[in-house]
mmCIF file with all atom_site columns, C-alpha atoms in Angstrom:
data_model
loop_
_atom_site.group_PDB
_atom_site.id
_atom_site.type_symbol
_atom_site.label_atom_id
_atom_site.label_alt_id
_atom_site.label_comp_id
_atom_site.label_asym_id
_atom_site.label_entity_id
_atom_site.label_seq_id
_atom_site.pdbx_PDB_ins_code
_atom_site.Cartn_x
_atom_site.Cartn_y
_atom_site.Cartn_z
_atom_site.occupancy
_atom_site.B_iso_or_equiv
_atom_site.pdbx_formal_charge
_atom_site.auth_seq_id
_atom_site.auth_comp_id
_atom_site.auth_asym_id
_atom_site.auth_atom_id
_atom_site.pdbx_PDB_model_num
ATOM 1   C CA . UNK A 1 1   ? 5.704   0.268   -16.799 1.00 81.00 ? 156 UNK A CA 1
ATOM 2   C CA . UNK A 1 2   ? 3.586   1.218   -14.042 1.00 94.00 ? 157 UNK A CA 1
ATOM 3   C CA . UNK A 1 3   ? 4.513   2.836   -10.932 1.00 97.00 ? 158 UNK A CA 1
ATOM 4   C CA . UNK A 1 4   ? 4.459   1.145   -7.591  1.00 97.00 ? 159 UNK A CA 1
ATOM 5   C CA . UNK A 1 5   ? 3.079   4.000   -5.096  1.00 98.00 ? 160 UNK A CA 1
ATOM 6   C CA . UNK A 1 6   ? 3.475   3.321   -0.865  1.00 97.00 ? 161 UNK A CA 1
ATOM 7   C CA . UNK A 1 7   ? 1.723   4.396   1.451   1.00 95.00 ? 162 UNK A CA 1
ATOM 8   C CA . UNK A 1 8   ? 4.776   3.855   4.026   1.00 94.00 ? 163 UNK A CA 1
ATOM 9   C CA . UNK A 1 9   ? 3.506   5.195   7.050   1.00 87.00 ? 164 UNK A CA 1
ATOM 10  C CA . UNK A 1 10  ? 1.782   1.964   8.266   1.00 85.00 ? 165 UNK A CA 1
ATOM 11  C CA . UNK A 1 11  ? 3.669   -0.590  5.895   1.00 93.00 ? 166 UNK A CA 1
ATOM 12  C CA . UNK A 1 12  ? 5.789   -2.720  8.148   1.00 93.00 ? 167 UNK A CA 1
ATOM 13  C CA . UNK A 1 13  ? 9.614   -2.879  7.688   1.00 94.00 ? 168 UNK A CA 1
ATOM 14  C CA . UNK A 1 14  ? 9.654   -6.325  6.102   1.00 95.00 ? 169 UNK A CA 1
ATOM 15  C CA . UNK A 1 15  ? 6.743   -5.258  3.865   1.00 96.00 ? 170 UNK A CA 1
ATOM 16  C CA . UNK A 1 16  ? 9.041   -2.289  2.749   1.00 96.00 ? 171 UNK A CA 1
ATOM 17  C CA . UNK A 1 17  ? 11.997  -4.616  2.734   1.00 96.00 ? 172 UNK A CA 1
ATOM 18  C CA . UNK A 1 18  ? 10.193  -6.969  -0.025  1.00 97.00 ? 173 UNK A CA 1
ATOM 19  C CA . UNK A 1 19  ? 9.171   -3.780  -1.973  1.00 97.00 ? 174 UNK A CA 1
ATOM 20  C CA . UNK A 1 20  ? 12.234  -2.303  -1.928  1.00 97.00 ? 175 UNK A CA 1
ATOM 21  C CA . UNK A 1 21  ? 14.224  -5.879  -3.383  1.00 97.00 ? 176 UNK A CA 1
ATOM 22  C CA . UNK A 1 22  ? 11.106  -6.145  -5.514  1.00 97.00 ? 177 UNK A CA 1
ATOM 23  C CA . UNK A 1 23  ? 11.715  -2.723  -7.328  1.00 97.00 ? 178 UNK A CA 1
ATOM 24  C CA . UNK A 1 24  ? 15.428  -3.472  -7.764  1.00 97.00 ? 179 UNK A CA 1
ATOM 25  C CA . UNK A 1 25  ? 15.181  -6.494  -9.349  1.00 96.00 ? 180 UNK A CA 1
ATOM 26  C CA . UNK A 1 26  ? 12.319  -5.651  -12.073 1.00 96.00 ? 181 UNK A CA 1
ATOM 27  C CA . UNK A 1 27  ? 13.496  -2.153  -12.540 1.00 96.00 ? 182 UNK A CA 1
ATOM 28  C CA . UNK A 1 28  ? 10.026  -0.747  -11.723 1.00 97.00 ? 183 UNK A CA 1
ATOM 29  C CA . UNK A 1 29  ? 9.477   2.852   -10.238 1.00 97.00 ? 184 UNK A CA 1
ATOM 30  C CA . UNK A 1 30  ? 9.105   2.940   -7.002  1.00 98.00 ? 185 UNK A CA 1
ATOM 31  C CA . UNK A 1 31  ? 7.976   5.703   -4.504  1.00 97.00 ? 186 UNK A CA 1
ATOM 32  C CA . UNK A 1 32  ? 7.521   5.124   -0.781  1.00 97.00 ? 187 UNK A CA 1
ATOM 33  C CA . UNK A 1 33  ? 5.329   8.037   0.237   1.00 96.00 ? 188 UNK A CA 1
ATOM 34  C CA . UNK A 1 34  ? 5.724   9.079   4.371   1.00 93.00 ? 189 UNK A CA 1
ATOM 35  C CA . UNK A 1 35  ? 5.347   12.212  6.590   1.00 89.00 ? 190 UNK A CA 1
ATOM 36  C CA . UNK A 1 36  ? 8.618   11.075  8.333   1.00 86.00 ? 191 UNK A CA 1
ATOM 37  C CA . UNK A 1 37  ? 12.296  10.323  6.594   1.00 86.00 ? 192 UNK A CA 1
ATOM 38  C CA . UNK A 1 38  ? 12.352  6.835   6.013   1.00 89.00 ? 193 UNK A CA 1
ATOM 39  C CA . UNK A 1 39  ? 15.382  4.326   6.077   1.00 88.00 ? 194 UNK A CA 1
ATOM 40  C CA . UNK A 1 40  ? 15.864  3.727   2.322   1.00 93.00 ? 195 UNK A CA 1
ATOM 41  C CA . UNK A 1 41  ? 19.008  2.267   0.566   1.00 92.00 ? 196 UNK A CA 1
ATOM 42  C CA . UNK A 1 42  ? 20.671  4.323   -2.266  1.00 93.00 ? 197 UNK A CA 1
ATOM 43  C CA . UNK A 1 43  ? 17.950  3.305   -5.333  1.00 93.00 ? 198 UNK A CA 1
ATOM 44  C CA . UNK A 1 44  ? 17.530  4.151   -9.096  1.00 95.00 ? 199 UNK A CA 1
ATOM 45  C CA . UNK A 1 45  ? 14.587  2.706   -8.604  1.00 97.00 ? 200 UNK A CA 1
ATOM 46  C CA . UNK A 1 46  ? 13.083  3.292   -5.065  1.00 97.00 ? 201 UNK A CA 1
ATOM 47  C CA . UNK A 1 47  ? 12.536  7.334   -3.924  1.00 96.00 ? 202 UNK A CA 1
ATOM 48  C CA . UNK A 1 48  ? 11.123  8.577   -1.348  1.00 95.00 ? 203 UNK A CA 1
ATOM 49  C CA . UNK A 1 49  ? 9.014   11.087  -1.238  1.00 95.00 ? 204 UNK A CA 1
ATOM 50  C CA . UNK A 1 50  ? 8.704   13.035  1.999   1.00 92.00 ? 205 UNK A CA 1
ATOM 51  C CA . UNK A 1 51  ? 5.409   15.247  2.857   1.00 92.00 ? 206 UNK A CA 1
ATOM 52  C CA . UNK A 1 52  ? 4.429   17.612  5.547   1.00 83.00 ? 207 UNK A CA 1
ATOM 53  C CA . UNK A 1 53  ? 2.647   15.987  8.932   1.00 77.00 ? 208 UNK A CA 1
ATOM 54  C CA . UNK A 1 54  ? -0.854  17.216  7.901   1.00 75.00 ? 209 UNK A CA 1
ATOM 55  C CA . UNK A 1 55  ? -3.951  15.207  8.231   1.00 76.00 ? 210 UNK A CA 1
ATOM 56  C CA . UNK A 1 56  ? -4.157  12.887  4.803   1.00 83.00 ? 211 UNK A CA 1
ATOM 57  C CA . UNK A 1 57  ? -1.060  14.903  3.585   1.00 88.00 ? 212 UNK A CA 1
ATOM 58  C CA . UNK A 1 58  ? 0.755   12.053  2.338   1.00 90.00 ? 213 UNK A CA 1
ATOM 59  C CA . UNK A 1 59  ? -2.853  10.360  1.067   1.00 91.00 ? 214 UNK A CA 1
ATOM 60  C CA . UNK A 1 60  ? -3.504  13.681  -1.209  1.00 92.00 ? 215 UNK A CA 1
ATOM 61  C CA . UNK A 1 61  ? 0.135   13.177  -2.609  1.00 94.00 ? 216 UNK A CA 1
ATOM 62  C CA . UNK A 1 62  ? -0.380  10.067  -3.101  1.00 96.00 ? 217 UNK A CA 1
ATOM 63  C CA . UNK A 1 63  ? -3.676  10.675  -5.221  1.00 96.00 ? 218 UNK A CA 1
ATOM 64  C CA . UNK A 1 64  ? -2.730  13.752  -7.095  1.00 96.00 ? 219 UNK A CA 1
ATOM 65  C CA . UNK A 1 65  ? 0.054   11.728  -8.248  1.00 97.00 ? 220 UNK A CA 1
ATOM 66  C CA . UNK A 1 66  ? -1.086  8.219   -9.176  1.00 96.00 ? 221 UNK A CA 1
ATOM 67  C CA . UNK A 1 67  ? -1.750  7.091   -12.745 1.00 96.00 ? 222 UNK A CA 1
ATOM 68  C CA . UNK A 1 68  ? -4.978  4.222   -13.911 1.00 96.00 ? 223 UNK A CA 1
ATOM 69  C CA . UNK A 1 69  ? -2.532  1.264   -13.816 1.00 95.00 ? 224 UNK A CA 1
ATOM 70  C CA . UNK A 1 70  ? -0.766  1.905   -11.459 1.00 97.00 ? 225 UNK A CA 1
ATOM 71  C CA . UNK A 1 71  ? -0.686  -0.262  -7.849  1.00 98.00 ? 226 UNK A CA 1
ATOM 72  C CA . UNK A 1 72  ? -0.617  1.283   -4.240  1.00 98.00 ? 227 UNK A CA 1
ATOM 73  C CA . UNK A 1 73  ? 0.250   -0.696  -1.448  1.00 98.00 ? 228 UNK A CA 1
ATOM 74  C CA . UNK A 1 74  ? -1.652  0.720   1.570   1.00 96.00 ? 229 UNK A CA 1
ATOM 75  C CA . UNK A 1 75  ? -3.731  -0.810  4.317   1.00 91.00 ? 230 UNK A CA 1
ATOM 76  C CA . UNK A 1 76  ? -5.967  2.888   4.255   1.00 92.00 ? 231 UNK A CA 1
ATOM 77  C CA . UNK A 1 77  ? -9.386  2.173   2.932   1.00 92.00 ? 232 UNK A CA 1
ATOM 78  C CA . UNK A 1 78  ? -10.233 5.934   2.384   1.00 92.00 ? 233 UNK A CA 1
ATOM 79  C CA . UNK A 1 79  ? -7.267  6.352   0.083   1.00 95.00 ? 234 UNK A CA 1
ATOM 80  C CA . UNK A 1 80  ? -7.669  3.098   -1.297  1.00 96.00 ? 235 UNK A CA 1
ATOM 81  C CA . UNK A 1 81  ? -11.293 4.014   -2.622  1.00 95.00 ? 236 UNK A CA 1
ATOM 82  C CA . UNK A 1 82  ? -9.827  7.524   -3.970  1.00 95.00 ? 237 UNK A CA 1
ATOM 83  C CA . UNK A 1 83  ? -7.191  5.268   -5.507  1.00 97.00 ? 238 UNK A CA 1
ATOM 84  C CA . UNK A 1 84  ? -9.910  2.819   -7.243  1.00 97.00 ? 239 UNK A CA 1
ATOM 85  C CA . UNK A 1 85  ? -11.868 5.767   -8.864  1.00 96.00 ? 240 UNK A CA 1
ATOM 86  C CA . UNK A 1 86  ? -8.573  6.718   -10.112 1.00 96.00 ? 241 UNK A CA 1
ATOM 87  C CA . UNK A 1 87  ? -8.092  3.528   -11.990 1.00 97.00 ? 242 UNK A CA 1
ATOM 88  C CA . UNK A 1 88  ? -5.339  2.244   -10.213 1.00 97.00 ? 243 UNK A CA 1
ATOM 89  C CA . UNK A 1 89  ? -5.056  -1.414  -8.737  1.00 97.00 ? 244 UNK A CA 1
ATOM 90  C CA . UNK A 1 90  ? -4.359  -1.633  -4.750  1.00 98.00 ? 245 UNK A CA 1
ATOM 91  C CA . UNK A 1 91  ? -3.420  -4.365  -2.747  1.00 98.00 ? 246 UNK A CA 1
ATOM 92  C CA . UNK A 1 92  ? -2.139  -4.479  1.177   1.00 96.00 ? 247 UNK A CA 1
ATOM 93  C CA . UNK A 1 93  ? 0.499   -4.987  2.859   1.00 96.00 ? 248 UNK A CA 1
ATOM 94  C CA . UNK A 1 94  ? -0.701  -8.768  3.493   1.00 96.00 ? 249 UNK A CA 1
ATOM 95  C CA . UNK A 1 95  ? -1.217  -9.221  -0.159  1.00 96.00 ? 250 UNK A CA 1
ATOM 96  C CA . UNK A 1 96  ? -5.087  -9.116  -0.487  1.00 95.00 ? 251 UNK A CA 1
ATOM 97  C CA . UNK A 1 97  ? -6.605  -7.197  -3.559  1.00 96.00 ? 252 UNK A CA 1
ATOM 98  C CA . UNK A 1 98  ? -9.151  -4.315  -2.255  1.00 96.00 ? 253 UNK A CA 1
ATOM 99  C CA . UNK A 1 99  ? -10.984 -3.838  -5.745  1.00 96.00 ? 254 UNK A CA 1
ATOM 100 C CA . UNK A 1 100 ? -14.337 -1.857  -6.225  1.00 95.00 ? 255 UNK A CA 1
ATOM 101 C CA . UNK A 1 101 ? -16.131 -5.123  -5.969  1.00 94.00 ? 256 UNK A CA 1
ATOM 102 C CA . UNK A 1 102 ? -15.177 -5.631  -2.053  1.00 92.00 ? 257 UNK A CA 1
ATOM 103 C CA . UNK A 1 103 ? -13.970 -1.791  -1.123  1.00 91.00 ? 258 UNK A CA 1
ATOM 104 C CA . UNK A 1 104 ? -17.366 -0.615  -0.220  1.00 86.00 ? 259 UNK A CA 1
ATOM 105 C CA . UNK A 1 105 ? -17.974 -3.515  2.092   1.00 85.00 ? 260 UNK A CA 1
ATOM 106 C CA . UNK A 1 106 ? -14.490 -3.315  3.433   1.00 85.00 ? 261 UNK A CA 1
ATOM 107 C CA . UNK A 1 107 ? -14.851 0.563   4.444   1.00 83.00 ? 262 UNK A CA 1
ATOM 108 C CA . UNK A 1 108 ? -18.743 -0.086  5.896   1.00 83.00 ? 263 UNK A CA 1
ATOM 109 C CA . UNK A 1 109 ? -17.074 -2.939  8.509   1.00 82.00 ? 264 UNK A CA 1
ATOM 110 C CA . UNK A 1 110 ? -14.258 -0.418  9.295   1.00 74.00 ? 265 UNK A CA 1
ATOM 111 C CA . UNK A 1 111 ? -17.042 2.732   10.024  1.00 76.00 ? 266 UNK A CA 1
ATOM 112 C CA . UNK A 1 112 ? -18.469 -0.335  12.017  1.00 80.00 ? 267 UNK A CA 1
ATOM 113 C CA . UNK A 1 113 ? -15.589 -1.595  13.936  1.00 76.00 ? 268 UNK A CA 1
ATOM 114 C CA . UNK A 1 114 ? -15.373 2.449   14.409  1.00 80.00 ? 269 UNK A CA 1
ATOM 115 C CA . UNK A 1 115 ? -18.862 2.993   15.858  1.00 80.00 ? 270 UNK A CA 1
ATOM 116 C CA . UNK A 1 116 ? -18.219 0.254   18.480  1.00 76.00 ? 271 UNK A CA 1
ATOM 117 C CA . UNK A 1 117 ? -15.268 0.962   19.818  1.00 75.00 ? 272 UNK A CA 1
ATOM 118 C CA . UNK A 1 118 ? -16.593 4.817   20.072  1.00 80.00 ? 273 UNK A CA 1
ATOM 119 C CA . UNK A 1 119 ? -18.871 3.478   22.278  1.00 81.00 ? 274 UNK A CA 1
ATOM 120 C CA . UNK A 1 120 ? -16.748 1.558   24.460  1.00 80.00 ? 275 UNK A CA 1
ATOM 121 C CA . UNK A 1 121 ? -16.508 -1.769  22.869  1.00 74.00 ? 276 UNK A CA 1
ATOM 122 C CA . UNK A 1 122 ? -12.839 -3.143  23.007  1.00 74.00 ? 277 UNK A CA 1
ATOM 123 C CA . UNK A 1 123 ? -12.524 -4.909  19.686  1.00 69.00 ? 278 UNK A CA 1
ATOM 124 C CA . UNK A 1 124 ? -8.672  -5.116  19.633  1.00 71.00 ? 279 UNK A CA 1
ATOM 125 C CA . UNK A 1 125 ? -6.559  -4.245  17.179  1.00 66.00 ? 280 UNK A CA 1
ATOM 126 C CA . UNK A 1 126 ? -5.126  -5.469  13.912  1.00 70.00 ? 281 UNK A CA 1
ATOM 127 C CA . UNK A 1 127 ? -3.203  -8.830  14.271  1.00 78.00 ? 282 UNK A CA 1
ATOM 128 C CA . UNK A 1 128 ? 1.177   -8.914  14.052  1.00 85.00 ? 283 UNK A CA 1
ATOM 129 C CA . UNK A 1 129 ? 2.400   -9.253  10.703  1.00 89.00 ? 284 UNK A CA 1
ATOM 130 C CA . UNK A 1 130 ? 3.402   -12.829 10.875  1.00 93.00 ? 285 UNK A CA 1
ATOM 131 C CA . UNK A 1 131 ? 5.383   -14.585 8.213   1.00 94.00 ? 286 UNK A CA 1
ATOM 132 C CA . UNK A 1 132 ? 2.609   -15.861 6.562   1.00 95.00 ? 287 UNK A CA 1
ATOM 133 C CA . UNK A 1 133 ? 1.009   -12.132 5.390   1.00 95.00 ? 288 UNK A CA 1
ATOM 134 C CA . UNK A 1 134 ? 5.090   -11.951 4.433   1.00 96.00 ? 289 UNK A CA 1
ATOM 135 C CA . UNK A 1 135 ? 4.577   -14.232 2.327   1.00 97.00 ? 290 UNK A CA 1
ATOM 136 C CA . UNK A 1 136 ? 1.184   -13.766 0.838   1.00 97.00 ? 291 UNK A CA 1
ATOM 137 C CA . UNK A 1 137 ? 2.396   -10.157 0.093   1.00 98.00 ? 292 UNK A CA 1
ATOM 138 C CA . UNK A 1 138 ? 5.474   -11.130 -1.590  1.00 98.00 ? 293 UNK A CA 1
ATOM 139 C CA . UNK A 1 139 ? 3.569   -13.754 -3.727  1.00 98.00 ? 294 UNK A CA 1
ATOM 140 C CA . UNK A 1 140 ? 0.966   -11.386 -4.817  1.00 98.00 ? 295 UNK A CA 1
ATOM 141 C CA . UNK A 1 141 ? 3.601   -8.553  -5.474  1.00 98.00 ? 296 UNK A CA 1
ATOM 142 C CA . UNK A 1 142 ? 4.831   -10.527 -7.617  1.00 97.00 ? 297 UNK A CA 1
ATOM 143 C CA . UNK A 1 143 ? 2.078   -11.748 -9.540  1.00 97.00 ? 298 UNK A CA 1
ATOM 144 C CA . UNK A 1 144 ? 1.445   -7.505  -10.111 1.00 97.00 ? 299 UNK A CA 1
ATOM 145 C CA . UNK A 1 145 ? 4.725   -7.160  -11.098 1.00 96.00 ? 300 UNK A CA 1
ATOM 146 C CA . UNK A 1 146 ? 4.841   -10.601 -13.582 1.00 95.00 ? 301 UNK A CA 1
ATOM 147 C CA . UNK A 1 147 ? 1.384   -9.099  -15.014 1.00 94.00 ? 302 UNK A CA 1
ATOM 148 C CA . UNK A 1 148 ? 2.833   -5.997  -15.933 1.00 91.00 ? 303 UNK A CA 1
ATOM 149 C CA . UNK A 1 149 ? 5.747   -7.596  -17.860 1.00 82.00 ? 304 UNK A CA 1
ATOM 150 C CA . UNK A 1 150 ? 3.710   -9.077  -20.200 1.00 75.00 ? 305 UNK A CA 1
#
């Protein structure tokens, strides 16, 4: 069985909520991957893993310790390219599937997005997590997780 690898910094509660139920009830290893202690219920299944507060610290963990196969949830383009070239499969905390066919585009809008606000441009920020991304995330983990059963 694969491993399910999270980048848990910037995944919501209820997105870590739905992995965490998720892990339990298919028995798949689990590792929610921060540079703080996280909330986590007693788990055979769900760890975390704690790193130290350096820049990318818990992205190079996460990298040097991810197998072709396996899935990272993350909303982090960067690491989700390093993932990809890895051979792993990686898929937000909305539930949309950043593969090598739409990462490059994905990172160029992001450098974009970058370049304007650098120069002033107030673009906003990413939208709530509603109960619809809930949703779509908890569909499409489960489609991984159905996948890997068979």
């Amino acid at each position: 069985m694969p491993t399910l690898w999270v980048d848990a910094d910037a995944c919501p509660r209820v997105a870590r909520d739905i992995l965490i139920r998720a892990a339990e009830r298919t028995e798949t290893p689990t590792w929610m991957v921060s540079n703080h202690a996280l909330p986590l219920p007693p788990s055979r299944w769900v760890k975390p893993l704690s790193v130290s507060s350096g820049f990318d610290a818990a992205d190079n963990e996460i990298v040097s310790r991810l197998s072709a196969g396996d899935l990272l949830v993350t909303a982090d383009l960067p690491l989700a390219m390093e993932a990809l070239d890895k051979g792993a499969q990686v898929m937000t905390n909305r539930g949309e599937a950043l593969t090598p066919d739409n990462i490059r585009a994905r990172v160029q809008m992001r450098d974009f997005m970058e370049t304007l606000r650098a120069s002033g441009e107030h673009t906003g920020g990413p939208k709530g997590y509603s109960d619809a991304d809930r949703r779509e995330f908890a569909n499409a983990l489960d489609r991984w997780l159905a996948k890997q059963r068979n």
